[in-house]
Short mmCIF file of C-alpha atoms in Angstrom, two decimals:
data_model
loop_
_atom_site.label_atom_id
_atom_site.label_comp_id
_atom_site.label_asym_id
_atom_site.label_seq_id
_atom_site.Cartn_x
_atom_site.Cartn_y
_atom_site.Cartn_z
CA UNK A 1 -75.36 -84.96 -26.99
CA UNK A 2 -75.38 -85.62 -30.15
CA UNK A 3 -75.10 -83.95 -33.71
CA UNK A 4 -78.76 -83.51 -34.42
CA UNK A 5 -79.27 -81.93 -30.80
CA UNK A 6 -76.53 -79.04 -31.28
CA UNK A 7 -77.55 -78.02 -34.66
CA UNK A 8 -80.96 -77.69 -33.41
CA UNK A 9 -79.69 -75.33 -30.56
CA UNK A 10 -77.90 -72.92 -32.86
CA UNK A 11 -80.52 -73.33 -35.01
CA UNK A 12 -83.01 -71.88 -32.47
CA UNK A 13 -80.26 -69.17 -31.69
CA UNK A 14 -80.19 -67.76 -34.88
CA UNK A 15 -83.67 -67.55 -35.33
CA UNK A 16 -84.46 -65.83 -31.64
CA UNK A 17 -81.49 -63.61 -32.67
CA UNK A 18 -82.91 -62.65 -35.95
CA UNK A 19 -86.21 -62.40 -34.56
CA UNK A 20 -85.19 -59.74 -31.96
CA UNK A 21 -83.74 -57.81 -34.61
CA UNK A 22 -86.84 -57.61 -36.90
CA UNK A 23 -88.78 -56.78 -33.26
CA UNK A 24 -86.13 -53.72 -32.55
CA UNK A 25 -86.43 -52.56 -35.82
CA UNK A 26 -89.99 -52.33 -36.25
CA UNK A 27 -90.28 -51.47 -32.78
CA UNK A 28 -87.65 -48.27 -33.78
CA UNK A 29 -89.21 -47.47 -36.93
CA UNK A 30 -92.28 -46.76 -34.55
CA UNK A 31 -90.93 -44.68 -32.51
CA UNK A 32 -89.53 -42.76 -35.10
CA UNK A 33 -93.24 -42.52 -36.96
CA UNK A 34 -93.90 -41.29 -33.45
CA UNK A 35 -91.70 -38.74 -32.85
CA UNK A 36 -92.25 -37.49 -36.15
CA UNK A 37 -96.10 -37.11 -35.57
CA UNK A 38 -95.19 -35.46 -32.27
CA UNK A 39 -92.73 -33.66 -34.16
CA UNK A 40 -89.81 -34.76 -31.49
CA UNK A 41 -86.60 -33.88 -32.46
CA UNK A 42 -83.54 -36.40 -33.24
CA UNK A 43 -79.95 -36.36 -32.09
CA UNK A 44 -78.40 -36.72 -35.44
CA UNK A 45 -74.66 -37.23 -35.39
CA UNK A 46 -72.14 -36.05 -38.04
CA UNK A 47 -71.00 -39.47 -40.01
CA UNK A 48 -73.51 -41.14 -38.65
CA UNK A 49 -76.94 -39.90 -40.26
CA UNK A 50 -76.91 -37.71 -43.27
CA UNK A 51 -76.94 -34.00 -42.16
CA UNK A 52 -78.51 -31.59 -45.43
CA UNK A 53 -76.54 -28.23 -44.91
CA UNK A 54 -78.82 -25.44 -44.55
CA UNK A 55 -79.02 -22.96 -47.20
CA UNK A 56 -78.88 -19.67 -45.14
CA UNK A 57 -80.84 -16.44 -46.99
CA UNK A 58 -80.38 -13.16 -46.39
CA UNK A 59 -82.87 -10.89 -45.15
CA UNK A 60 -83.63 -7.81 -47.44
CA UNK A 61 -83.69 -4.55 -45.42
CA UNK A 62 -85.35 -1.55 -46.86
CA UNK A 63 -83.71 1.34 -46.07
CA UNK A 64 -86.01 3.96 -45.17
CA UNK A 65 -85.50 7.12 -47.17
CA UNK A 66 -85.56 10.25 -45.02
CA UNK A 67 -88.70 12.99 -45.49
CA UNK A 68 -88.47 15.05 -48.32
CA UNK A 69 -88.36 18.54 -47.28
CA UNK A 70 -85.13 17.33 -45.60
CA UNK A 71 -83.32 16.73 -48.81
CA UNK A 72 -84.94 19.56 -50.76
CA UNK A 73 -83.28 22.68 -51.79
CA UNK A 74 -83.90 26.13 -50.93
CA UNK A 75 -84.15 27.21 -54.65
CA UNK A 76 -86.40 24.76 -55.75
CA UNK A 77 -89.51 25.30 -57.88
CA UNK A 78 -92.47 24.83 -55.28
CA UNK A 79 -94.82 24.65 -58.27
CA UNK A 80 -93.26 21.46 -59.37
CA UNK A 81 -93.11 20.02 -55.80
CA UNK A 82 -96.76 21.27 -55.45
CA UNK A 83 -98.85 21.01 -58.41
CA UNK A 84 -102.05 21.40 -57.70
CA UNK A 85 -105.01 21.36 -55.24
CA UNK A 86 -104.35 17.68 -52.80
CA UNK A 87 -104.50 17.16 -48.64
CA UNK A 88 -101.42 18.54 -46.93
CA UNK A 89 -98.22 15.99 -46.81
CA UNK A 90 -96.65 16.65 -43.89
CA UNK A 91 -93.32 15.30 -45.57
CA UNK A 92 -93.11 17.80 -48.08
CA UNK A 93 -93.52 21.38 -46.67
CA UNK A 94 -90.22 22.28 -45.74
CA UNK A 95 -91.60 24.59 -43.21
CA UNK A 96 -93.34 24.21 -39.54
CA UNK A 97 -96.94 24.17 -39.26
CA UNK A 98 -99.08 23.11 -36.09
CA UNK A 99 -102.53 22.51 -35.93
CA UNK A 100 -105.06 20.76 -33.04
CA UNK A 101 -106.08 21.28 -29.57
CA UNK A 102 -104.41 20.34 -26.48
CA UNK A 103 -106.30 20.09 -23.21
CA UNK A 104 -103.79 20.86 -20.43
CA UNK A 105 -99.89 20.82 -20.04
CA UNK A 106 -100.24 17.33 -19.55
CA UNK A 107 -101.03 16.22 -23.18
CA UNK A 108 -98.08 17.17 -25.49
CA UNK A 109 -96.41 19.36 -23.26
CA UNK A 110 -98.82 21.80 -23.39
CA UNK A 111 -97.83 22.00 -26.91
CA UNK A 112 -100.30 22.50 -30.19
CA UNK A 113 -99.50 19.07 -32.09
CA UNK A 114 -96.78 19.32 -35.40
CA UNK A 115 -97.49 18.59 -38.70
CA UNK A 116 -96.32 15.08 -38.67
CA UNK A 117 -99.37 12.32 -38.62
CA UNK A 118 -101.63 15.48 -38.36
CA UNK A 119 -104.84 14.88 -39.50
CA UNK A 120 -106.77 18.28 -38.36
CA UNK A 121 -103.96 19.52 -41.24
CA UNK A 122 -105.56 16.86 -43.52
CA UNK A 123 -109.18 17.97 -43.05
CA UNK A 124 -108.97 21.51 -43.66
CA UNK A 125 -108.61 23.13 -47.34
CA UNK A 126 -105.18 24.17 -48.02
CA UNK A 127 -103.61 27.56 -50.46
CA UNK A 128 -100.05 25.48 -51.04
CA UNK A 129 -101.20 25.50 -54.96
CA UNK A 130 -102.02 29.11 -55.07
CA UNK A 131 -99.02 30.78 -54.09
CA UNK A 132 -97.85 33.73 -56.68
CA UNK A 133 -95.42 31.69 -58.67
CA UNK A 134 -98.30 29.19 -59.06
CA UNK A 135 -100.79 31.93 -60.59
CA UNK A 136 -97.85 33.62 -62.45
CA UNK A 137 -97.13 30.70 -64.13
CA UNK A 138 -100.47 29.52 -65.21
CA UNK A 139 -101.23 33.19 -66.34
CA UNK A 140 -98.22 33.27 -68.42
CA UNK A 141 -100.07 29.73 -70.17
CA UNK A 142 -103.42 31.01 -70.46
CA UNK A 143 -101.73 34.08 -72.20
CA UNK A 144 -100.98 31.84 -75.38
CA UNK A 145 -104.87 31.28 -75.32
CA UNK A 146 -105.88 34.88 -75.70
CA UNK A 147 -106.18 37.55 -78.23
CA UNK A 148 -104.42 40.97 -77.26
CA UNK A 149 -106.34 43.56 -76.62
CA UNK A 150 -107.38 46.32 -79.72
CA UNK A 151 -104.60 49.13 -79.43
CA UNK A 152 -106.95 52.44 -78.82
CA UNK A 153 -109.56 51.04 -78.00
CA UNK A 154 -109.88 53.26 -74.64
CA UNK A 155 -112.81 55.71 -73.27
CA UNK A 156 -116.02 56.30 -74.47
CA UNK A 157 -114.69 54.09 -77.83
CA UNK A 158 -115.08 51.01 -75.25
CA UNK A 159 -118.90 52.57 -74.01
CA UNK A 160 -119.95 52.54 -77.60
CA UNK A 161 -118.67 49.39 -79.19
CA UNK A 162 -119.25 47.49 -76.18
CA UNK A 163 -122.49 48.86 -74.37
CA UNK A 164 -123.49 45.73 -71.86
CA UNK A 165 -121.69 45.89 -68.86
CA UNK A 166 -121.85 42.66 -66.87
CA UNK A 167 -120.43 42.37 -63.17
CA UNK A 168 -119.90 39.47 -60.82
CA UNK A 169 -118.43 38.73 -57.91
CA UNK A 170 -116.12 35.33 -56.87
CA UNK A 171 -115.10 34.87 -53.80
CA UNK A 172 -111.99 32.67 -52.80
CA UNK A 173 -111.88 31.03 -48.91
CA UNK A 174 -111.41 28.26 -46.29
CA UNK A 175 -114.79 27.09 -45.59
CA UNK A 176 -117.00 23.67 -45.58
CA UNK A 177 -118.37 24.61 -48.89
CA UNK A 178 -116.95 26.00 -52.02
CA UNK A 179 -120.21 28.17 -52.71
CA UNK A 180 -120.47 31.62 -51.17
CA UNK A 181 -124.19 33.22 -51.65
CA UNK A 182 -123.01 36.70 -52.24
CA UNK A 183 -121.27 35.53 -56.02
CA UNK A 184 -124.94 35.22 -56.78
CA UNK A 185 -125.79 39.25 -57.32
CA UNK A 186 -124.84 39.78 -60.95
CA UNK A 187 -125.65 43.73 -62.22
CA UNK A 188 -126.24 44.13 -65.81
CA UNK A 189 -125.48 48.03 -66.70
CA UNK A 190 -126.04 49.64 -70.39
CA UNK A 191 -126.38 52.95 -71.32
CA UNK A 192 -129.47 54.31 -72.97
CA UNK A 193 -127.30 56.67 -74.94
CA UNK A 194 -125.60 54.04 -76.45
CA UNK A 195 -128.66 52.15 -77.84
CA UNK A 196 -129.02 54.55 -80.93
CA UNK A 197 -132.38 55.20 -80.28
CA UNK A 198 -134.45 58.08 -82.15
CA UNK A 199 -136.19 60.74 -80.40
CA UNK A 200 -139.75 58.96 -80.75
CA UNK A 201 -137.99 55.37 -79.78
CA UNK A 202 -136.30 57.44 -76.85
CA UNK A 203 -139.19 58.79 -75.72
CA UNK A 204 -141.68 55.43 -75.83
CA UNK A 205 -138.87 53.46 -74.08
CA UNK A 206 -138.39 56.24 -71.11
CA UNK A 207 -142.72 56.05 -71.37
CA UNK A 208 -142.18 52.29 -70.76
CA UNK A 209 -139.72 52.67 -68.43
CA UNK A 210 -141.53 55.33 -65.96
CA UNK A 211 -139.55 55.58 -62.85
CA UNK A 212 -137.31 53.02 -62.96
CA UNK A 213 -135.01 55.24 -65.70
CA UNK A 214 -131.94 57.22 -63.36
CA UNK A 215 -131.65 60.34 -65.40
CA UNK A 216 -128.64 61.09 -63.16
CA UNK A 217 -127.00 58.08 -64.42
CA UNK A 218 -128.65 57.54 -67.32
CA UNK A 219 -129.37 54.18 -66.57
CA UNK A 220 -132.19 52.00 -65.67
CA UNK A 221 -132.63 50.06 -62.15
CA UNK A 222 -135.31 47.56 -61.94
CA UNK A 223 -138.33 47.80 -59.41
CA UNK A 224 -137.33 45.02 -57.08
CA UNK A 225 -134.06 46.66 -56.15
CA UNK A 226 -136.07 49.38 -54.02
CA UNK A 227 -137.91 46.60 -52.61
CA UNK A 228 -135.28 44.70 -51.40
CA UNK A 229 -135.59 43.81 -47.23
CA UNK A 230 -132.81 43.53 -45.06
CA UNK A 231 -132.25 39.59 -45.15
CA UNK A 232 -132.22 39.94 -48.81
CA UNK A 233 -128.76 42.22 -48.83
CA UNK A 234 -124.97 41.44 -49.49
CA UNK A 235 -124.36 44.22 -47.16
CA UNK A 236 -125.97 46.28 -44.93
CA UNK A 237 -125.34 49.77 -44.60
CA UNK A 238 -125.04 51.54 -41.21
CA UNK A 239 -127.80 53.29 -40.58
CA UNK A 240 -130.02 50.85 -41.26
CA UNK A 241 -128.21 48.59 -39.34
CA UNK A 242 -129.93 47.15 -35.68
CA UNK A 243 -126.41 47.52 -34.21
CA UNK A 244 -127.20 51.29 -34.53
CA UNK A 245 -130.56 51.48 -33.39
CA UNK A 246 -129.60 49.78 -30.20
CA UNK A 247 -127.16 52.42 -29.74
CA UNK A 248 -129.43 55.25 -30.12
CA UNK A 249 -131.82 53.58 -27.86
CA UNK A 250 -129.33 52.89 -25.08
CA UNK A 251 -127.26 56.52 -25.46
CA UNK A 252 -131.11 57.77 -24.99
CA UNK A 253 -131.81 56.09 -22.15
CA UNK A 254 -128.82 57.13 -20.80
CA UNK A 255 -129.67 60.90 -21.50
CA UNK A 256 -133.20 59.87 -19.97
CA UNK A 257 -134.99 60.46 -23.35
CA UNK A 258 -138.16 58.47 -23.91
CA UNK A 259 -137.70 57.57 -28.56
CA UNK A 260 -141.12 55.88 -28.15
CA UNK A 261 -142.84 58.87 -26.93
CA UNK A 262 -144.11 60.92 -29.77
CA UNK A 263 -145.15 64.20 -27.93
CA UNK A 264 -140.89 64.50 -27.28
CA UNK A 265 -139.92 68.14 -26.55
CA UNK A 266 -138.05 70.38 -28.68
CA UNK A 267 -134.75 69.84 -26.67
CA UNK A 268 -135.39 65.99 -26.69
CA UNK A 269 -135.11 65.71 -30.41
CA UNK A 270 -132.07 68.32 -31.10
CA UNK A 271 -130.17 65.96 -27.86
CA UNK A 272 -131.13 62.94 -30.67
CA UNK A 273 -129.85 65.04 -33.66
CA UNK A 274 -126.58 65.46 -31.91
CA UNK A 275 -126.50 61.93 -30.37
CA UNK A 276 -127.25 61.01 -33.95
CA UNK A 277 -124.32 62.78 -35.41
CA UNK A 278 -121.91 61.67 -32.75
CA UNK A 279 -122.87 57.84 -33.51
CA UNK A 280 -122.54 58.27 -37.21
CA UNK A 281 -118.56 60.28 -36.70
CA UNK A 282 -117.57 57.95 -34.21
CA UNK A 283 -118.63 55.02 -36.78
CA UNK A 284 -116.17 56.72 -39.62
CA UNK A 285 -113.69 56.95 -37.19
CA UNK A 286 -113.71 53.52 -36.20
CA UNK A 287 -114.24 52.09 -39.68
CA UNK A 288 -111.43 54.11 -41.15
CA UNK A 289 -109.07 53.40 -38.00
CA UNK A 290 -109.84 49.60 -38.30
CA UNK A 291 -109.13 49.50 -42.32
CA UNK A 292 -106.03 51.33 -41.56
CA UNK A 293 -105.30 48.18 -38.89
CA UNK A 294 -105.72 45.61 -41.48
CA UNK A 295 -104.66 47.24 -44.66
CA UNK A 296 -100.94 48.35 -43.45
CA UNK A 297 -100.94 46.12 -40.12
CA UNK A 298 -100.24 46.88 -36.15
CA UNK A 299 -98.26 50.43 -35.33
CA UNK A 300 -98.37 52.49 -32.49
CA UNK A 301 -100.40 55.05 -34.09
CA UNK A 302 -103.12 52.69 -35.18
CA UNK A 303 -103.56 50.89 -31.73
CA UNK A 304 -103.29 54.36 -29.69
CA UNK A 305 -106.31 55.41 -32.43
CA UNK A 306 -108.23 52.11 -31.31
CA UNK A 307 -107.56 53.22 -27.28
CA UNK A 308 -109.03 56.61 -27.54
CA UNK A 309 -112.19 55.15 -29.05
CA UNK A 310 -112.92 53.08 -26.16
#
């Protein structure tokens, strides 16, 4: 062989050689294009390929705080903790409150659900911001508000300096609405003696007036107050009450008295004086015994009271 031959064989080793080489590499950069698409991860080896060190971060934890009627003290000012009028927070009241319906022993235990995550607690009106510190307090601030009253100013001085007498009625409970019909009877009272009238102006105005002047009282009641009907009063009274003629009618029966008859015998109507009267003590009886129940609470004397009754 000669010269020209061999240089042409290492010639054309070289260049397969170097042509292999740019075929590997492009042929690796593609597969690495690929994997990264795929998102395939590499084998990277320390002093080999250049490894970034990870910064590592710390997680923030919140520590949760523990409910606040656990941390609060048993002198503390419950009008600062509880302004004013908002839904109940069950993580406030330091004390126990339960509030729902359970259906069976199954649900809850049988138990009434607690004030935590309560919501029938959260739908009903609460008192928290009327306790007696809370209306103590504000009373001592509206104090700085009003004028003292006039030293002597007692007795008839009042009736003649001050002769209008207004009276309404509010009314303070847990209900749907804040409006109660009943704050809606206002009386307006004055005094005809304290109008200064003369004899003649005296004696047109009680003209004017006719009946509707009290001369008991010495007041004057308007016409439409004798008028009133039973849906249109605050309160009933007893005897006019249907409770009562029910009653009658059934303790009549009973006695085998006919009240619709009109041609009733002598002894028919004294049996419905008496049954009358009977009604009517047994009424002040129970009325006084059940005042008695609620005003000073549950004794032995009130409940044995409440047993002879029935």
């Amino acid at each position: 062989m000669t010269s020209l031959t061999v240089k042409k064989h290492a010639f054309c080793s070289r260049f397969f050689v170097a042509c292999s080489r740019l075929q590997y590499s492009s042929s690796a950069e593609k597969v690495q294009e690929q994997g990264q698409k795929e998102n395939f991860r590499q084998l990277k080896i320390v002093g080999v390929h250049e490894i970034k060190e990870r910064i590592q971060r710390t997680r923030f934890q919140r520590v949760r705080q523990p409910p606040r009627h656990l941390k609060m003290k048993v002198d503390q000012d419950w009008t600062n903790v509880w302004p004013t009028a908002h839904s109940f927070k069950w993580s406030v009241v330091p004390f126990p409150v339960r509030q729902g319906h359970v259906k069976n022993l199954a649900e809850n235990e049988g138990m009434i659900p607690e004030k935590y995550g309560n919501l029938e607690l959260m739908k009903i009106p609460n008192f928290l911001h009327l306790t007696p510190i809370h209306i103590k307090k504000q009373c001592q601030a509206l104090k700085e508000l009003c004028t003292p009253w006039p030293e002597g100013l007692e007795g008839n001085e009042i009736n003649r300096l001050f002769p209008l007498e207004s009276q309404t009625n509010d009314y303070c409970f847990a209900s749907n609405n804040i409006r109660d019909p009943r704050a809606r009877n206002v009386t307006v009272k004055f005094n005809v003696g304290n109008l200064n009238l003369t004899k003649a102006a005296k004696r047109k105005f009680l003209h004017l007036v006719g009946d509707r002047y009290d001369s008991v009282n010495n007041e004057v009641k308007e016409a439409w107050e004798d008028e009133i009907t039973l849906e249109d009063m605050s309160r009933i009274p007893w005897k006019l009450s249907s409770s009562r003629k029910n009653l009658v009618k059934m303790l009549a029966a009973t006695n085998n008295i006919n009240i619709k008859d009109e041609n009733l015998t002598e002894e028919d109507r004294e049996k419905l004086k008496q049954l009358d009267s009977e009604i009517d003590e047994k009424y002040k009886t129970y009325k006084s015994t059940v005042l008695n129940l609620v005003n000073t609470g549950e004794t032995e004397k009130t409940l044995k009271i409440i047993k002879t009754l029935f």
